[in-house]
Coordinates of C-alpha atoms in Angstrom, one line a residue:
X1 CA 16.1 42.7 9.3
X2 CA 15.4 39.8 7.3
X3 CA 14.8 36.4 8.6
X4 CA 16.4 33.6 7.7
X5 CA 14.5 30.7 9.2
X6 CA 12.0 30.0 7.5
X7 CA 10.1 28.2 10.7
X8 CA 10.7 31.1 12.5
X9 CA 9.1 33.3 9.8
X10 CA 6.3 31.0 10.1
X11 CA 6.1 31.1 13.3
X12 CA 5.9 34.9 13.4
X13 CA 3.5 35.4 10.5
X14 CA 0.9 32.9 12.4
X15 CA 1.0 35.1 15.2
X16 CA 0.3 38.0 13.8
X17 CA -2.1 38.3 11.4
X18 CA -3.5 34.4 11.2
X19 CA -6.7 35.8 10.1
X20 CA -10.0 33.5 9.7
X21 CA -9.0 31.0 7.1
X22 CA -11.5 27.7 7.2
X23 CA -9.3 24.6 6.8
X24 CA -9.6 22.6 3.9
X25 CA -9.3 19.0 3.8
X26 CA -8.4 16.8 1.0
X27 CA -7.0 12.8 0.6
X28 CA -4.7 11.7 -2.2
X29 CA -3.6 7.9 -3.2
X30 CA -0.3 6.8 -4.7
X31 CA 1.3 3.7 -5.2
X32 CA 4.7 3.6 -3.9
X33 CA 7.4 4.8 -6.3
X34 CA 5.2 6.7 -8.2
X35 CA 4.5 10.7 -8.4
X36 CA 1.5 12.6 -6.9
X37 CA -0.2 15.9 -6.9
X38 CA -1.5 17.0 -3.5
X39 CA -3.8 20.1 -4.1
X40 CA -4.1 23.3 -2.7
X41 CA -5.8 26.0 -4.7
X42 CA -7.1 29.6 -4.0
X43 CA -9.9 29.9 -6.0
X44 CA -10.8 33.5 -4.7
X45 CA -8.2 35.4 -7.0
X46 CA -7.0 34.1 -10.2
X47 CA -3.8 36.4 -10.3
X48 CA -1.1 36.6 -7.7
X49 CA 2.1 38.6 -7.5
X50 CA 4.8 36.4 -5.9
X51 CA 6.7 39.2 -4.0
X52 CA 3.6 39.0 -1.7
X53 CA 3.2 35.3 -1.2
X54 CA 4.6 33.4 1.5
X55 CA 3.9 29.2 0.8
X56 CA 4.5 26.8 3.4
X57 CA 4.3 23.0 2.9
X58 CA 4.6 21.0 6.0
X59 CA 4.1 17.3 8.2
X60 CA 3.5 16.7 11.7
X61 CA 1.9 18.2 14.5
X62 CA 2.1 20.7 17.4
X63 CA 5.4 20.9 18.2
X64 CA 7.0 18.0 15.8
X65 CA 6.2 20.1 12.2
X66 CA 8.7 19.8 10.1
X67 CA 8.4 21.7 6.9
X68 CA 8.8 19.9 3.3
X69 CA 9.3 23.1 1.2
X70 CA 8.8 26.6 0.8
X71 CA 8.5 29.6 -1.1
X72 CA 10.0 33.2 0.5
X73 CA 9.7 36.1 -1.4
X74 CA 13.3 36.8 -1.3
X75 CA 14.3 33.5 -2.4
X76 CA 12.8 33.9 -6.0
X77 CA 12.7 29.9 -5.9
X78 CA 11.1 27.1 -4.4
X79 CA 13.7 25.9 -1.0
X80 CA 13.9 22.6 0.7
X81 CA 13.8 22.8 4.4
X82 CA 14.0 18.6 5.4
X83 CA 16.6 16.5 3.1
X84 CA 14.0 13.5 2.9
X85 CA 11.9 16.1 0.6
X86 CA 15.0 17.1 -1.6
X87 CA 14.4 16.5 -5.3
X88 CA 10.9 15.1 -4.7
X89 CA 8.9 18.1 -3.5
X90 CA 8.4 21.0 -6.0
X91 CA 5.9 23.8 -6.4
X92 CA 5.6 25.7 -9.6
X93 CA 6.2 29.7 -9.4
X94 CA 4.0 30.0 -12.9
X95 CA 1.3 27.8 -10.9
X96 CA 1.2 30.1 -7.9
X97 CA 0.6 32.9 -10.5
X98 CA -2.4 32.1 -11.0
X99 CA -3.4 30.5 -7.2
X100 CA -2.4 26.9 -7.7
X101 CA 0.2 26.2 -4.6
X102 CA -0.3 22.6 -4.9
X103 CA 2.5 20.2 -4.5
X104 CA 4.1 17.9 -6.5
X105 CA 5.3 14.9 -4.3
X106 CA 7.8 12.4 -7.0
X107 CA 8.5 9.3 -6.2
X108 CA 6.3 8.3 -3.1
X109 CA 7.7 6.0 -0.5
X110 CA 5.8 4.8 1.9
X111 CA 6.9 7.0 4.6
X112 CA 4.8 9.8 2.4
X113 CA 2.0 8.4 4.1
X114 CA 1.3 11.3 6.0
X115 CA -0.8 14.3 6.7
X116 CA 0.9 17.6 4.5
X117 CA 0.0 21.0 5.4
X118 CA -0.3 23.7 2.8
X119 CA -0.6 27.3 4.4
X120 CA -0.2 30.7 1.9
X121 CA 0.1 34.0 3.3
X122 CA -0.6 37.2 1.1
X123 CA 1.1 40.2 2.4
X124 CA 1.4 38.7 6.0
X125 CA -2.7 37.9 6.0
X126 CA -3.1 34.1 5.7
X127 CA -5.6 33.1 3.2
X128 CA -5.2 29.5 2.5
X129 CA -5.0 26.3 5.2
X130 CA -5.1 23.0 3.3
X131 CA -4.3 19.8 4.9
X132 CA -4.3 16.8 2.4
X133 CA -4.0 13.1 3.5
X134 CA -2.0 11.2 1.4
X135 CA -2.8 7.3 1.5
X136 CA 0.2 4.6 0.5
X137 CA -0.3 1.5 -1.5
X138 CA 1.9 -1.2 -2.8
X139 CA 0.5 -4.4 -4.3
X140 CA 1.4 -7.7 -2.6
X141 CA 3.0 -10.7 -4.1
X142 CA 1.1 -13.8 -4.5
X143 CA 1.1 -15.4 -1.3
X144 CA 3.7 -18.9 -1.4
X145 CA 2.4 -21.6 0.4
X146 CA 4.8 -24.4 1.9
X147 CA 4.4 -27.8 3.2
X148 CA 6.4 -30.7 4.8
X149 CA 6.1 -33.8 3.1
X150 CA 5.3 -37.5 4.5
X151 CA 3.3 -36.7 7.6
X152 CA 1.0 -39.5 9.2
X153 CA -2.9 -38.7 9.1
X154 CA -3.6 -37.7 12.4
X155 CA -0.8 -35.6 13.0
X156 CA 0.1 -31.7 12.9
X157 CA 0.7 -30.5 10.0
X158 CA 2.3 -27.2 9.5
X159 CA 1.6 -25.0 6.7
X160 CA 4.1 -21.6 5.4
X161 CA 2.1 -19.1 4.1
X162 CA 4.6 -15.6 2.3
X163 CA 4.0 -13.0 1.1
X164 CA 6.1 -9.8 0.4
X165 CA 6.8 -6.2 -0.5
X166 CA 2.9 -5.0 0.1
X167 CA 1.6 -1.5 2.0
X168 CA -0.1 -0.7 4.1
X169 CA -0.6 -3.6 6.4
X170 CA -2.0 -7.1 5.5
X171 CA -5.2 -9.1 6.5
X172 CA -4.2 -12.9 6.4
X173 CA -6.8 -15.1 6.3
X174 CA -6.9 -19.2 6.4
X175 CA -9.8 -20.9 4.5
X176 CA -11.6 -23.9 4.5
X177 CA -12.2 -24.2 1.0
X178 CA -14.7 -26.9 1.8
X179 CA -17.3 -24.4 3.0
X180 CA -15.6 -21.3 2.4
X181 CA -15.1 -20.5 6.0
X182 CA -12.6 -18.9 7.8
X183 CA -10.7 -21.3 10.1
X184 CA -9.7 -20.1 13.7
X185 CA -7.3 -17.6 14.3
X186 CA -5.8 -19.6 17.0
X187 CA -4.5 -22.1 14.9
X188 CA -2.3 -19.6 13.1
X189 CA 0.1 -17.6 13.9
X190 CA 1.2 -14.4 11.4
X191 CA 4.7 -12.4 11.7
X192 CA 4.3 -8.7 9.8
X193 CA 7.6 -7.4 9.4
X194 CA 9.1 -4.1 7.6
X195 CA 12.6 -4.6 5.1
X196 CA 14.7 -2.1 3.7
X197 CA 12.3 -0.8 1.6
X198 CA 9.9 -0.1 4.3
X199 CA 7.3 -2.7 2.6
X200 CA 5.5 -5.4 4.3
X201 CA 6.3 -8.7 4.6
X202 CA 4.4 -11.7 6.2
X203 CA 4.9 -15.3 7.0
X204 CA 1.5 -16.9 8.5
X205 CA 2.2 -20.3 10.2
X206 CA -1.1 -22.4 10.1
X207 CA -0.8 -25.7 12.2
X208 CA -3.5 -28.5 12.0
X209 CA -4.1 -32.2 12.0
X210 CA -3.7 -33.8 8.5
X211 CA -6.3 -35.9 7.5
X212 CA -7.1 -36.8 3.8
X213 CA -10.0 -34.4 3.4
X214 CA -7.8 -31.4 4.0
X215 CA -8.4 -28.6 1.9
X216 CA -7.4 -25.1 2.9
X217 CA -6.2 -21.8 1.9
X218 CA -3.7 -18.4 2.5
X219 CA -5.5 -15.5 1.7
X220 CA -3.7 -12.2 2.0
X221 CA -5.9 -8.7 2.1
X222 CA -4.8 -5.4 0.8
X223 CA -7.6 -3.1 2.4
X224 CA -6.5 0.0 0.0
X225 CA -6.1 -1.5 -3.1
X226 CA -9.0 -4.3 -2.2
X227 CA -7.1 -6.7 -3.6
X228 CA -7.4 -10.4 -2.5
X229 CA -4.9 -12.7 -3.2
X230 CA -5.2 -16.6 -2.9
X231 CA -2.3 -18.9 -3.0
X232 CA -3.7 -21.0 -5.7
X233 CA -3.9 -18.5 -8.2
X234 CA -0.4 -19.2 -9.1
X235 CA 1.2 -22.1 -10.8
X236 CA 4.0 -22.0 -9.0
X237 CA 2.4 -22.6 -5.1
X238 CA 2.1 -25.6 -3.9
X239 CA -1.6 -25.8 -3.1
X240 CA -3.6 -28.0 -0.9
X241 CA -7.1 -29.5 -2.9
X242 CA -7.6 -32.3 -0.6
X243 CA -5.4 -34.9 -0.9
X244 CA -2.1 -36.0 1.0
X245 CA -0.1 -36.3 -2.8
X246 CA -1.0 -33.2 -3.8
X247 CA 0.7 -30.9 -0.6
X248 CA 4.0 -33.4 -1.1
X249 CA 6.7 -31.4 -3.1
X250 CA 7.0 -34.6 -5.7
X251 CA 3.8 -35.8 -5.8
X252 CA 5.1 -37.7 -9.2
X253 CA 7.7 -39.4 -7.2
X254 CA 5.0 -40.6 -4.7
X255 CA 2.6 -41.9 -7.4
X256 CA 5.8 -43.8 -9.0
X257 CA 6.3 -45.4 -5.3
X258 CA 2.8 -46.6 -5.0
X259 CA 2.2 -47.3 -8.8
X260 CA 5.9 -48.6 -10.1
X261 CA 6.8 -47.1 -13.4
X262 CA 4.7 -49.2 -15.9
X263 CA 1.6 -47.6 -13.9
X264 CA 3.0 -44.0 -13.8
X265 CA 3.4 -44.3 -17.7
X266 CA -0.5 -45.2 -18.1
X267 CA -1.8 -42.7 -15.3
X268 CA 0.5 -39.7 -17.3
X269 CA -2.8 -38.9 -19.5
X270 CA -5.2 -39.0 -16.7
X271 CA -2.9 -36.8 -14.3
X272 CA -2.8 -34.3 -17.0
X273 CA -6.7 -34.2 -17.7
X274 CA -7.3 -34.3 -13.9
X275 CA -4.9 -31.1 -13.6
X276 CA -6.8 -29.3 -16.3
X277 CA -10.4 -29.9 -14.5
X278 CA -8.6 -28.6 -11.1
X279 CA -6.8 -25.4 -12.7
X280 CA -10.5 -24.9 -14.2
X281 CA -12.2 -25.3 -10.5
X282 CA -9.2 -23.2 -9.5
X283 CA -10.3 -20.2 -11.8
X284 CA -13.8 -20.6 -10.2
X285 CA -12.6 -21.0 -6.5
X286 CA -10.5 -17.7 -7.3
X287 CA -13.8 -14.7 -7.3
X288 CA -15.1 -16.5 -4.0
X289 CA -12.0 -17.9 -2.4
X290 CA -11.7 -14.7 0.4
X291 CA -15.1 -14.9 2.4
X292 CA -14.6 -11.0 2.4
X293 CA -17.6 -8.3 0.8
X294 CA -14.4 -7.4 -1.8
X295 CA -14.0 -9.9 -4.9
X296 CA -10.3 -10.4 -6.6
X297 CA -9.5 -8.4 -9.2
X298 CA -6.2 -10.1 -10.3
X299 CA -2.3 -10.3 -9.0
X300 CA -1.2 -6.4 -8.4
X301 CA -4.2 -5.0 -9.7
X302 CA -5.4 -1.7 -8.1
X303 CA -9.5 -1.0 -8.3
X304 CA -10.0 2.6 -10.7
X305 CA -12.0 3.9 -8.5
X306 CA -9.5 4.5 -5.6
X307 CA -7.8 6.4 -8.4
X308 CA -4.3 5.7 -7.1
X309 CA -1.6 7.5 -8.9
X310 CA 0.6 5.3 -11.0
X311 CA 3.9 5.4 -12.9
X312 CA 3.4 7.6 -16.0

């Protein structure tokens, strides 16, 4: 009688002969969207004939398994058990030739982010048990910082701080860029949520008084990739360095109210030499901005030594 689950054939072959097979265990990176290789190698035999094999890839534990693919004698091909895993989970028959059952996962999503279990039998005897962790990254955008115009010294000031489309979970810090301190948590407040593309998104509310020394900071941490991101590392954030004019969305417009015209025309040179010494201090402010043992390594920028898998 031949079985046609292949959990249940699974199942029965643990049973009977499980043998004593040490478990193996292994960690793989990818960013999201791109393809990855989780290994699993018998390194005892270098020649295998397929009609004895029996490969089993699965997720899960106890009694949630649920197996990505497999390889039945009977089937002469590689089969998909779970629909999420159709198309993006292969195992090559000339690999398994030779001992390599490793598989090869394309484009990773952050639901991959999972523990996969690679079990082989040989002739009913198991003889392989490899359980590989694969980790999940995907670069944040550089944070966007927000702020309300026209508010009186003295009172609160709130401060928008987004970012999106990151994995795994951010760090958000708030700095005082005066001292390079982190400011307290309880004046923020930071929604994490998940969109379609099951990504991470946050918006950090930071509420303070405004007074004309004001100089802070969004900082958003990507643990994995250690990549620190600081809103001013962008043109295209509004940025706080310390004066009321410079957190208004027209801070020409406010200059023209408290200058007229004839004095905006004059002050045009000087605003533009000012900018260039504050982008400069910016660049400067950007290697020590997140008070974290990690330094910036630039927007979406992975560190080589986590050797994350990327886009071919």
């Amino acid at each position: 009688m031949r079985l046609r689950s292949p959990a249940l054939l699974l199942l029965l072959l643990s049973g009977l002969r499980a043998g004593v097979v040490d478990i193996q265990e292994e960690e793989a990176r990818a960013m999201v969207g791109s393809d990855v290789v989780l290994n699993c190698i018998y390194t005892k035999e270098s020649s295998f004939d397929l009609k004895d094999l029996f490969v089993y890839w699965q997720i899960g534990v106890a009694d949630k398994l649920m197996i990505v693919t497999y390889y039945l004698p009977q089937n002469r091909s590689a089969r998909h058990y779970n629909n999420q895993y159709k198309d993006r989970a292969h195992l090559s028959l000339d690999s398994m030739k030779r001992g390599d059952f490793s598989l090869h996962l394309y484009n990773v999503t952050p639901q991959d982010e999972q523990k996969f279990n690679c079990i082989v039998f040989q002739k009913a005897q198991r003889i392989l048990d490899v359980v590989v962790t694969l980790h999940v990254a995907a670069p944040y955008s550089m944070p966007m910082v927000s702020t309300p115009s026209g508010t009186p010294e003295g009172e609160e000031l709130t401060i928008t701080c987004t970012s999106m489309g990151g994995y795994p979970r951010p760090n958000v810090f708030w700095i005082n860029k005066t001292d390079n301190s982190l400011l307290d948590e309880a004046l923020q407040n930071s929604t994490v949520s998940v969109n379609a593309l099951g990504l991470y998104d946050v918006v950090s509310v930071l509420r303070v008084r405004w007074t004309p020394n004001l100089n802070v900071d969004c900082c958003i941490e990507n643990v994995l990739l250690l990549q620190n991101l600081t809103s001013s590392q962008t043109e295209e954030t509004e940025t706080l360095m310390g004066t009321k004019d410079s957190i208004t969305k027209n801070p020409e417009d406010t200059h023209e109210r408290r200058t007229g015209a004839t004095g905006t025309q004059v002050a045009v040179p000087v605003v533009l030499l000012l900018g260039a010494v504050l982008a400069a201090a910016a660049a400067v402010w950007a290697y020590r901005r997140c008070p974290r043992h990690w330094t910036y390594t630039g927007a979406r920028a992975a560190r080589p030594e986590l050797q994350l898998t990327d886009h071919a």
